[in-house]
PDB file of C-alpha atoms in Angstrom:
ATOM      1  CA  UNK A 184      -1.099  14.446  11.409  1.00 98.00           C
ATOM      2  CA  UNK A 185      -1.931  18.042  10.556  1.00 98.00           C
ATOM      3  CA  UNK A 186      -5.623  18.845  10.315  1.00 98.00           C
ATOM      4  CA  UNK A 187      -7.217  22.057   9.036  1.00 98.00           C
ATOM      5  CA  UNK A 188     -10.675  22.952  10.313  1.00 98.00           C
ATOM      6  CA  UNK A 189     -12.732  25.547   8.441  1.00 98.00           C
ATOM      7  CA  UNK A 190     -15.403  27.556  10.232  1.00 98.00           C
ATOM      8  CA  UNK A 191     -17.460  29.868   8.024  1.00 98.00           C
ATOM      9  CA  UNK A 192     -20.949  31.065   7.177  1.00 98.00           C
ATOM     10  CA  UNK A 193     -23.038  29.195   4.607  1.00 98.00           C
ATOM     11  CA  UNK A 194     -25.251  30.785   1.972  1.00 98.00           C
ATOM     12  CA  UNK A 195     -28.608  29.039   2.016  1.00 98.00           C
ATOM     13  CA  UNK A 196     -28.988  26.427  -0.774  1.00 98.00           C
ATOM     14  CA  UNK A 197     -26.359  28.123  -2.965  1.00 98.00           C
ATOM     15  CA  UNK A 198     -23.785  25.507  -3.895  1.00 98.00           C
ATOM     16  CA  UNK A 199     -21.707  27.709  -6.180  1.00 98.00           C
ATOM     17  CA  UNK A 200     -21.208  30.485  -3.656  1.00 98.00           C
ATOM     18  CA  UNK A 201     -20.433  28.046  -0.840  1.00 98.00           C
ATOM     19  CA  UNK A 202     -17.940  26.017  -2.861  1.00 98.00           C
ATOM     20  CA  UNK A 203     -16.275  29.204  -4.082  1.00 98.00           C
ATOM     21  CA  UNK A 204     -16.001  30.436  -0.480  1.00 98.00           C
ATOM     22  CA  UNK A 205     -14.425  27.204   0.713  1.00 98.00           C
ATOM     23  CA  UNK A 206     -12.027  27.142  -2.221  1.00 97.00           C
ATOM     24  CA  UNK A 207     -10.870  30.669  -1.425  1.00 97.00           C
ATOM     25  CA  UNK A 208     -10.221  29.683   2.183  1.00 97.00           C
ATOM     26  CA  UNK A 209      -8.512  26.426   1.212  1.00 98.00           C
ATOM     27  CA  UNK A 210      -6.254  28.304  -1.210  1.00 96.00           C
ATOM     28  CA  UNK A 211      -4.999  30.412   1.709  1.00 96.00           C
ATOM     29  CA  UNK A 212      -3.843  27.346   3.669  1.00 95.00           C
ATOM     30  CA  UNK A 213      -0.136  27.874   3.141  1.00 85.00           C
ATOM     31  CA  UNK A 214       1.179  25.195   5.503  1.00 85.00           C
ATOM     32  CA  UNK A 215       1.116  21.522   4.592  1.00 94.00           C
ATOM     33  CA  UNK A 216      -1.953  19.716   5.859  1.00 98.00           C
ATOM     34  CA  UNK A 217      -3.093  16.100   5.848  1.00 98.00           C
ATOM     35  CA  UNK A 218      -6.821  16.637   6.315  1.00 98.00           C
ATOM     36  CA  UNK A 219      -9.282  19.473   5.652  1.00 98.00           C
ATOM     37  CA  UNK A 220     -12.580  19.284   7.554  1.00 98.00           C
ATOM     38  CA  UNK A 221     -15.731  21.131   6.445  1.00 98.00           C
ATOM     39  CA  UNK A 222     -19.108  21.435   8.247  1.00 98.00           C
ATOM     40  CA  UNK A 223     -22.281  19.399   7.792  1.00 98.00           C
ATOM     41  CA  UNK A 224     -24.091  20.043   4.473  1.00 98.00           C
ATOM     42  CA  UNK A 225     -21.331  22.507   3.663  1.00 98.00           C
ATOM     43  CA  UNK A 226     -22.545  23.215   0.129  1.00 98.00           C
ATOM     44  CA  UNK A 227     -26.200  23.960   0.967  1.00 98.00           C
ATOM     45  CA  UNK A 228     -26.790  24.556   4.652  1.00 98.00           C
ATOM     46  CA  UNK A 229     -28.965  22.189   6.701  1.00 98.00           C
ATOM     47  CA  UNK A 230     -31.759  22.038   4.134  1.00 98.00           C
ATOM     48  CA  UNK A 231     -34.683  19.632   3.971  1.00 98.00           C
ATOM     49  CA  UNK A 232     -35.062  20.358   0.246  1.00 98.00           C
ATOM     50  CA  UNK A 233     -33.448  17.055  -0.654  1.00 98.00           C
ATOM     51  CA  UNK A 234     -35.164  16.411  -3.993  1.00 97.00           C
ATOM     52  CA  UNK A 235     -33.934  19.733  -5.391  1.00 97.00           C
ATOM     53  CA  UNK A 236     -30.421  19.786  -3.965  1.00 98.00           C
ATOM     54  CA  UNK A 237     -29.313  16.138  -3.925  1.00 98.00           C
ATOM     55  CA  UNK A 238     -26.457  14.847  -6.059  1.00 98.00           C
ATOM     56  CA  UNK A 239     -25.211  11.356  -6.712  1.00 97.00           C
ATOM     57  CA  UNK A 240     -21.707  10.178  -5.921  1.00 98.00           C
ATOM     58  CA  UNK A 241     -20.492  11.342  -9.334  1.00 97.00           C
ATOM     59  CA  UNK A 242     -21.969  14.817  -8.908  1.00 98.00           C
ATOM     60  CA  UNK A 243     -20.182  18.170  -9.015  1.00 98.00           C
ATOM     61  CA  UNK A 244     -19.608  18.563  -5.259  1.00 98.00           C
ATOM     62  CA  UNK A 245     -17.888  15.206  -4.873  1.00 98.00           C
ATOM     63  CA  UNK A 246     -15.852  15.961  -7.999  1.00 98.00           C
ATOM     64  CA  UNK A 247     -14.886  19.295  -6.427  1.00 98.00           C
ATOM     65  CA  UNK A 248     -13.710  17.502  -3.278  1.00 98.00           C
ATOM     66  CA  UNK A 249     -11.648  15.051  -5.301  1.00 98.00           C
ATOM     67  CA  UNK A 250     -10.003  17.929  -7.155  1.00 98.00           C
ATOM     68  CA  UNK A 251      -9.147  19.660  -3.866  1.00 97.00           C
ATOM     69  CA  UNK A 252      -7.662  16.447  -2.466  1.00 98.00           C
ATOM     70  CA  UNK A 253      -5.533  15.922  -5.568  1.00 97.00           C
ATOM     71  CA  UNK A 254      -4.352  19.533  -5.690  1.00 96.00           C
ATOM     72  CA  UNK A 255      -3.519  19.832  -1.981  1.00 96.00           C
ATOM     73  CA  UNK A 256      -2.280  16.232  -1.701  1.00 97.00           C
ATOM     74  CA  UNK A 257      -4.447  15.689   1.341  1.00 98.00           C
ATOM     75  CA  UNK A 258      -7.843  14.368   2.425  1.00 98.00           C
ATOM     76  CA  UNK A 259     -10.995  16.460   2.629  1.00 98.00           C
ATOM     77  CA  UNK A 260     -14.257  15.617   4.364  1.00 99.00           C
ATOM     78  CA  UNK A 261     -17.691  17.124   5.082  1.00 98.00           C
ATOM     79  CA  UNK A 262     -21.301  16.130   4.495  1.00 98.00           C
ATOM     80  CA  UNK A 263     -23.592  16.819   1.538  1.00 98.00           C
ATOM     81  CA  UNK A 264     -27.083  15.847   0.377  1.00 98.00           C
ATOM     82  CA  UNK A 265     -26.648  12.596  -1.550  1.00 98.00           C
ATOM     83  CA  UNK A 266     -29.134  10.540  -3.534  1.00 98.00           C
ATOM     84  CA  UNK A 267     -28.646   6.798  -3.823  1.00 96.00           C
ATOM     85  CA  UNK A 268     -31.375   4.871  -5.607  1.00 95.00           C
ATOM     86  CA  UNK A 269     -34.695   6.152  -4.279  1.00 95.00           C
ATOM     87  CA  UNK A 270     -33.232   7.403  -1.008  1.00 98.00           C
ATOM     88  CA  UNK A 271     -31.727  10.682   0.159  1.00 98.00           C
ATOM     89  CA  UNK A 272     -28.963  10.773   2.747  1.00 98.00           C
ATOM     90  CA  UNK A 273     -27.132  13.337   4.824  1.00 98.00           C
ATOM     91  CA  UNK A 274     -23.892  11.794   3.668  1.00 98.00           C
ATOM     92  CA  UNK A 275     -20.364  12.466   4.805  1.00 99.00           C
ATOM     93  CA  UNK A 276     -17.872  12.261   1.963  1.00 98.00           C
ATOM     94  CA  UNK A 277     -14.216  11.388   2.542  1.00 99.00           C
ATOM     95  CA  UNK A 278     -11.965  12.048  -0.443  1.00 98.00           C
ATOM     96  CA  UNK A 279      -8.194  11.648  -0.580  1.00 98.00           C
ATOM     97  CA  UNK A 280      -5.677  10.826  -3.273  1.00 96.00           C
ATOM     98  CA  UNK A 281      -6.386   7.081  -3.122  1.00 96.00           C
ATOM     99  CA  UNK A 282      -9.932   6.537  -1.876  1.00 97.00           C
ATOM    100  CA  UNK A 283     -13.466   7.869  -1.819  1.00 98.00           C
ATOM    101  CA  UNK A 284     -15.540   6.792   1.182  1.00 98.00           C
ATOM    102  CA  UNK A 285     -18.991   7.658   2.539  1.00 98.00           C
ATOM    103  CA  UNK A 286     -20.888   7.603   5.822  1.00 98.00           C
ATOM    104  CA  UNK A 287     -24.650   8.146   6.011  1.00 98.00           C
ATOM    105  CA  UNK A 288     -25.787   9.977   9.144  1.00 98.00           C
ATOM    106  CA  UNK A 289     -27.205   7.471  11.597  1.00 98.00           C
ATOM    107  CA  UNK A 290     -29.116   9.732  13.984  1.00 98.00           C
ATOM    108  CA  UNK A 291     -31.542  11.967  12.126  1.00 98.00           C
ATOM    109  CA  UNK A 292     -32.671  15.118  13.917  1.00 97.00           C
ATOM    110  CA  UNK A 293     -36.392  14.459  14.330  1.00 97.00           C
ATOM    111  CA  UNK A 294     -36.857  17.804  16.111  1.00 94.00           C
ATOM    112  CA  UNK A 295     -36.365  19.518  12.724  1.00 94.00           C
ATOM    113  CA  UNK A 296     -38.039  16.779  10.669  1.00 96.00           C
ATOM    114  CA  UNK A 297     -34.813  15.489   9.146  1.00 98.00           C
ATOM    115  CA  UNK A 298     -36.207  11.957   9.405  1.00 98.00           C
ATOM    116  CA  UNK A 299     -39.060  12.919   7.072  1.00 98.00           C
ATOM    117  CA  UNK A 300     -36.689  13.798   4.249  1.00 98.00           C
ATOM    118  CA  UNK A 301     -33.649  11.552   4.687  1.00 98.00           C
ATOM    119  CA  UNK A 302     -32.948   7.884   5.314  1.00 98.00           C
ATOM    120  CA  UNK A 303     -30.805   6.870   8.272  1.00 98.00           C
ATOM    121  CA  UNK A 304     -27.492   5.149   7.810  1.00 98.00           C
ATOM    122  CA  UNK A 305     -26.797   1.773   9.384  1.00 96.00           C
ATOM    123  CA  UNK A 306     -23.015   1.384   9.191  1.00 96.00           C
ATOM    124  CA  UNK A 307     -20.047   3.315  10.527  1.00 97.00           C
ATOM    125  CA  UNK A 308     -17.037   3.996   8.325  1.00 98.00           C
ATOM    126  CA  UNK A 309     -13.579   3.825   9.894  1.00 98.00           C
ATOM    127  CA  UNK A 310     -11.081   5.464   7.569  1.00 98.00           C
ATOM    128  CA  UNK A 311      -7.495   4.209   7.423  1.00 98.00           C
ATOM    129  CA  UNK A 312      -5.324   7.126   6.358  1.00 98.00           C
ATOM    130  CA  UNK A 313      -1.608   7.841   6.711  1.00 98.00           C
ATOM    131  CA  UNK A 314      -1.215   5.502   9.673  1.00 98.00           C
ATOM    132  CA  UNK A 315      -4.321   6.787  11.483  1.00 98.00           C
ATOM    133  CA  UNK A 316      -7.722   5.206  12.094  1.00 98.00           C
ATOM    134  CA  UNK A 317     -10.432   7.865  11.822  1.00 98.00           C
ATOM    135  CA  UNK A 318     -14.153   7.718  12.627  1.00 98.00           C
ATOM    136  CA  UNK A 319     -16.144  10.529  10.955  1.00 98.00           C
ATOM    137  CA  UNK A 320     -19.676  11.200  12.227  1.00 99.00           C
ATOM    138  CA  UNK A 321     -22.294  13.929  11.752  1.00 99.00           C
ATOM    139  CA  UNK A 322     -23.773  16.509  14.148  1.00 98.00           C
ATOM    140  CA  UNK A 323     -26.640  14.867  16.093  1.00 98.00           C
ATOM    141  CA  UNK A 324     -24.574  11.651  16.346  1.00 98.00           C
ATOM    142  CA  UNK A 325     -22.654  13.508  19.069  1.00 98.00           C
ATOM    143  CA  UNK A 326     -25.531  13.032  21.523  1.00 98.00           C
ATOM    144  CA  UNK A 327     -25.362   9.220  21.285  1.00 98.00           C
ATOM    145  CA  UNK A 328     -22.152   7.923  22.893  1.00 97.00           C
ATOM    146  CA  UNK A 329     -22.828   4.255  22.175  1.00 96.00           C
ATOM    147  CA  UNK A 330     -22.616   4.907  18.422  1.00 97.00           C
ATOM    148  CA  UNK A 331     -19.195   6.509  18.772  1.00 96.00           C
ATOM    149  CA  UNK A 332     -17.813   4.138  21.408  1.00 96.00           C
ATOM    150  CA  UNK A 333     -14.273   2.983  20.654  1.00 96.00           C
ATOM    151  CA  UNK A 334     -13.904  -0.781  21.020  1.00 93.00           C
ATOM    152  CA  UNK A 335     -11.277  -3.364  20.145  1.00 89.00           C
ATOM    153  CA  UNK A 336     -13.324  -4.235  17.079  1.00 90.00           C
ATOM    154  CA  UNK A 337     -13.940  -0.619  16.078  1.00 93.00           C
ATOM    155  CA  UNK A 338     -10.729   1.073  17.128  1.00 96.00           C
ATOM    156  CA  UNK A 339      -9.838   4.588  16.034  1.00 98.00           C
ATOM    157  CA  UNK A 340      -7.467   7.436  16.921  1.00 98.00           C
ATOM    158  CA  UNK A 341      -9.425  10.442  15.694  1.00 99.00           C
ATOM    159  CA  UNK A 342     -13.172  11.068  16.039  1.00 99.00           C
ATOM    160  CA  UNK A 343     -14.713  13.768  13.836  1.00 99.00           C
ATOM    161  CA  UNK A 344     -18.092  15.489  14.042  1.00 99.00           C
ATOM    162  CA  UNK A 345     -19.146  17.802  11.205  1.00 98.00           C
ATOM    163  CA  UNK A 346     -22.125  19.920  12.185  1.00 98.00           C
ATOM    164  CA  UNK A 347     -24.763  22.618  11.789  1.00 98.00           C
ATOM    165  CA  UNK A 348     -25.217  22.979  15.557  1.00 98.00           C
ATOM    166  CA  UNK A 349     -27.284  26.019  16.699  1.00 98.00           C
ATOM    167  CA  UNK A 350     -25.820  28.497  19.171  1.00 98.00           C
ATOM    168  CA  UNK A 351     -28.822  28.120  21.505  1.00 97.00           C
ATOM    169  CA  UNK A 352     -27.703  24.548  22.270  1.00 97.00           C
ATOM    170  CA  UNK A 353     -23.956  25.172  22.249  1.00 97.00           C
ATOM    171  CA  UNK A 354     -23.538  24.194  25.915  1.00 98.00           C
ATOM    172  CA  UNK A 355     -24.213  20.603  24.859  1.00 98.00           C
ATOM    173  CA  UNK A 356     -21.803  20.939  21.911  1.00 98.00           C
ATOM    174  CA  UNK A 357     -18.996  22.314  24.060  1.00 98.00           C
ATOM    175  CA  UNK A 358     -19.607  19.708  26.780  1.00 98.00           C
ATOM    176  CA  UNK A 359     -20.046  16.552  24.716  1.00 98.00           C
ATOM    177  CA  UNK A 360     -17.028  17.010  22.428  1.00 98.00           C
ATOM    178  CA  UNK A 361     -14.469  16.756  25.268  1.00 98.00           C
ATOM    179  CA  UNK A 362     -16.605  14.057  26.896  1.00 98.00           C
ATOM    180  CA  UNK A 363     -16.282  11.896  23.774  1.00 98.00           C
ATOM    181  CA  UNK A 364     -12.510  12.526  23.812  1.00 98.00           C
ATOM    182  CA  UNK A 365     -12.140  11.481  27.455  1.00 98.00           C
ATOM    183  CA  UNK A 366     -14.343   8.393  27.361  1.00 97.00           C
ATOM    184  CA  UNK A 367     -12.795   7.082  24.130  1.00 98.00           C
ATOM    185  CA  UNK A 368      -9.202   8.224  24.794  1.00 98.00           C
ATOM    186  CA  UNK A 369      -9.173   9.722  21.326  1.00 98.00           C
ATOM    187  CA  UNK A 370      -8.528  13.016  19.605  1.00 99.00           C
ATOM    188  CA  UNK A 371     -11.892  14.650  18.837  1.00 99.00           C
ATOM    189  CA  UNK A 372     -12.662  17.346  16.275  1.00 98.00           C
ATOM    190  CA  UNK A 373     -15.939  19.238  15.933  1.00 98.00           C
ATOM    191  CA  UNK A 374     -16.399  21.525  12.922  1.00 98.00           C
ATOM    192  CA  UNK A 375     -19.494  23.721  12.925  1.00 98.00           C
ATOM    193  CA  UNK A 376     -20.816  26.522  10.712  1.00 98.00           C
ATOM    194  CA  UNK A 377     -21.437  30.115  11.775  1.00 98.00           C
ATOM    195  CA  UNK A 378     -24.194  32.583  10.872  1.00 98.00           C
ATOM    196  CA  UNK A 379     -27.959  32.424  10.376  1.00 97.00           C
ATOM    197  CA  UNK A 380     -29.806  29.904   8.240  1.00 97.00           C
ATOM    198  CA  UNK A 381     -33.056  30.576   6.369  1.00 95.00           C
ATOM    199  CA  UNK A 382     -35.080  30.108   9.572  1.00 93.00           C
ATOM    200  CA  UNK A 383     -32.988  32.780  11.290  1.00 96.00           C
ATOM    201  CA  UNK A 384     -31.373  30.164  13.526  1.00 97.00           C
ATOM    202  CA  UNK A 385     -27.956  31.424  14.595  1.00 98.00           C
ATOM    203  CA  UNK A 386     -24.859  29.212  14.634  1.00 98.00           C
ATOM    204  CA  UNK A 387     -21.870  30.351  16.683  1.00 97.00           C
ATOM    205  CA  UNK A 388     -19.411  27.804  15.307  1.00 98.00           C
ATOM    206  CA  UNK A 389     -17.445  26.914  18.432  1.00 98.00           C
ATOM    207  CA  UNK A 390     -15.420  24.546  16.256  1.00 98.00           C
ATOM    208  CA  UNK A 391     -12.767  22.855  18.358  1.00 98.00           C
ATOM    209  CA  UNK A 392     -10.080  20.180  18.587  1.00 98.00           C
ATOM    210  CA  UNK A 393      -9.547  18.190  21.790  1.00 98.00           C
ATOM    211  CA  UNK A 394      -6.843  15.757  22.770  1.00 98.00           C
ATOM    212  CA  UNK A 395      -7.376  12.337  24.346  1.00 98.00           C
ATOM    213  CA  UNK A 396      -7.535  13.890  27.850  1.00 98.00           C
ATOM    214  CA  UNK A 397     -10.272  16.324  26.875  1.00 98.00           C
ATOM    215  CA  UNK A 398      -7.935  19.305  26.740  1.00 98.00           C
ATOM    216  CA  UNK A 399      -8.625  21.868  24.041  1.00 98.00           C
ATOM    217  CA  UNK A 400      -5.916  22.246  21.399  1.00 98.00           C
ATOM    218  CA  UNK A 401      -7.553  24.781  19.090  1.00 97.00           C
ATOM    219  CA  UNK A 402      -7.926  28.529  19.483  1.00 94.00           C
ATOM    220  CA  UNK A 403     -10.779  29.464  17.146  1.00 94.00           C
ATOM    221  CA  UNK A 404     -13.197  31.939  18.694  1.00 93.00           C
ATOM    222  CA  UNK A 405     -16.974  31.668  18.479  1.00 94.00           C
ATOM    223  CA  UNK A 406     -18.371  33.083  15.224  1.00 94.00           C
ATOM    224  CA  UNK A 407     -14.849  33.585  13.856  1.00 94.00           C
ATOM    225  CA  UNK A 408     -14.734  33.188  10.079  1.00 94.00           C
ATOM    226  CA  UNK A 409     -11.417  31.470   9.429  1.00 94.00           C
ATOM    227  CA  UNK A 410      -9.466  28.223   9.389  1.00 97.00           C
ATOM    228  CA  UNK A 411      -6.966  26.742  11.817  1.00 98.00           C
ATOM    229  CA  UNK A 412      -4.334  24.054  11.277  1.00 98.00           C
ATOM    230  CA  UNK A 413      -3.349  21.878  14.235  1.00 98.00           C
ATOM    231  CA  UNK A 414      -0.878  19.007  14.495  1.00 98.00           C
ATOM    232  CA  UNK A 415      -1.940  15.840  16.314  1.00 98.00           C
ATOM    233  CA  UNK A 416       0.609  13.417  17.768  1.00 98.00           C
ATOM    234  CA  UNK A 417      -0.246   9.714  17.423  1.00 98.00           C
ATOM    235  CA  UNK A 418       2.725   8.610  19.537  1.00 98.00           C
ATOM    236  CA  UNK A 419       1.452  10.618  22.505  1.00 98.00           C
ATOM    237  CA  UNK A 420      -1.989   9.064  22.106  1.00 98.00           C
ATOM    238  CA  UNK A 421      -0.627   5.515  22.053  1.00 98.00           C
ATOM    239  CA  UNK A 422       1.531   6.186  25.123  1.00 98.00           C
ATOM    240  CA  UNK A 423      -1.466   7.586  26.991  1.00 98.00           C
ATOM    241  CA  UNK A 424      -3.567   4.522  26.208  1.00 98.00           C
ATOM    242  CA  UNK A 425      -0.788   2.199  27.322  1.00 97.00           C
ATOM    243  CA  UNK A 426      -0.277   4.088  30.583  1.00 98.00           C
ATOM    244  CA  UNK A 427      -3.975   4.465  31.348  1.00 97.00           C
ATOM    245  CA  UNK A 428      -5.478   1.311  29.861  1.00 95.00           C
ATOM    246  CA  UNK A 429      -9.051   2.152  30.826  1.00 94.00           C
ATOM    247  CA  UNK A 430     -10.356   0.310  27.774  1.00 90.00           C
ATOM    248  CA  UNK A 431      -9.454  -3.010  29.401  1.00 91.00           C
ATOM    249  CA  UNK A 432     -12.159  -2.389  32.007  1.00 92.00           C
ATOM    250  CA  UNK A 433     -14.853  -1.270  29.560  1.00 90.00           C
ATOM    251  CA  UNK A 434     -18.202  -2.975  29.032  1.00 89.00           C
ATOM    252  CA  UNK A 435     -18.505  -4.901  25.771  1.00 83.00           C
ATOM    253  CA  UNK A 436     -21.636  -4.903  23.685  1.00 82.00           C
ATOM    254  CA  UNK A 437     -22.959  -5.254  20.161  1.00 82.00           C
ATOM    255  CA  UNK A 438     -25.353  -2.851  18.448  1.00 83.00           C
ATOM    256  CA  UNK A 439     -28.385  -4.287  16.734  1.00 77.00           C
TER     257      UNK A 439
END
């Protein structure tokens, strides 16, 4: 599978400018790709202004993603502010040529008051796409390994984190991504924004792709405004799991 990760700045609460920026970058992806990955709240920045910025599932941003998927003949994913009934969610959207799926962020970042504006999700979404099982999660979820634990019941090959992760805590970001890859014997992708938000909090990006041994496959530099396309090999992953069947010795549990 070929994945394209996009690391760029976000203009605060300006959907048109952000979508136009991503479209321009996506249009420059000349090689074939199976999956395009955007950051958390890619159309707005990490805003708590949910009532003003939220869309429903039939809104313009989801429609934009569906158009990209159809045009590029691939999948595209990233999170947006979504309204469902009376609730607002930091919701990851997965759009490809055949399906539209969602995942509502489970772990809300109470340090910034995210829990005061959004409702927490309760269910994971494992995407089945082109022979791969994919678990997409959002930012703060990275700090909670139980939620992302690969089990026989919830088995996946690729773990994705889309994020607005500040530079001042990037040691955790750069440590936990390969940790999740090693402990789950899975490819792991983290896609983060760059630049300042409206509170002058700087984001250095540090977007990265790791293999199932925790080895870095990507070459994006911190704060680099660009995309990168990387090919992942499912056969190598399966062989690794068969040779080093650590999962057979894992503890089994159920989340309540």
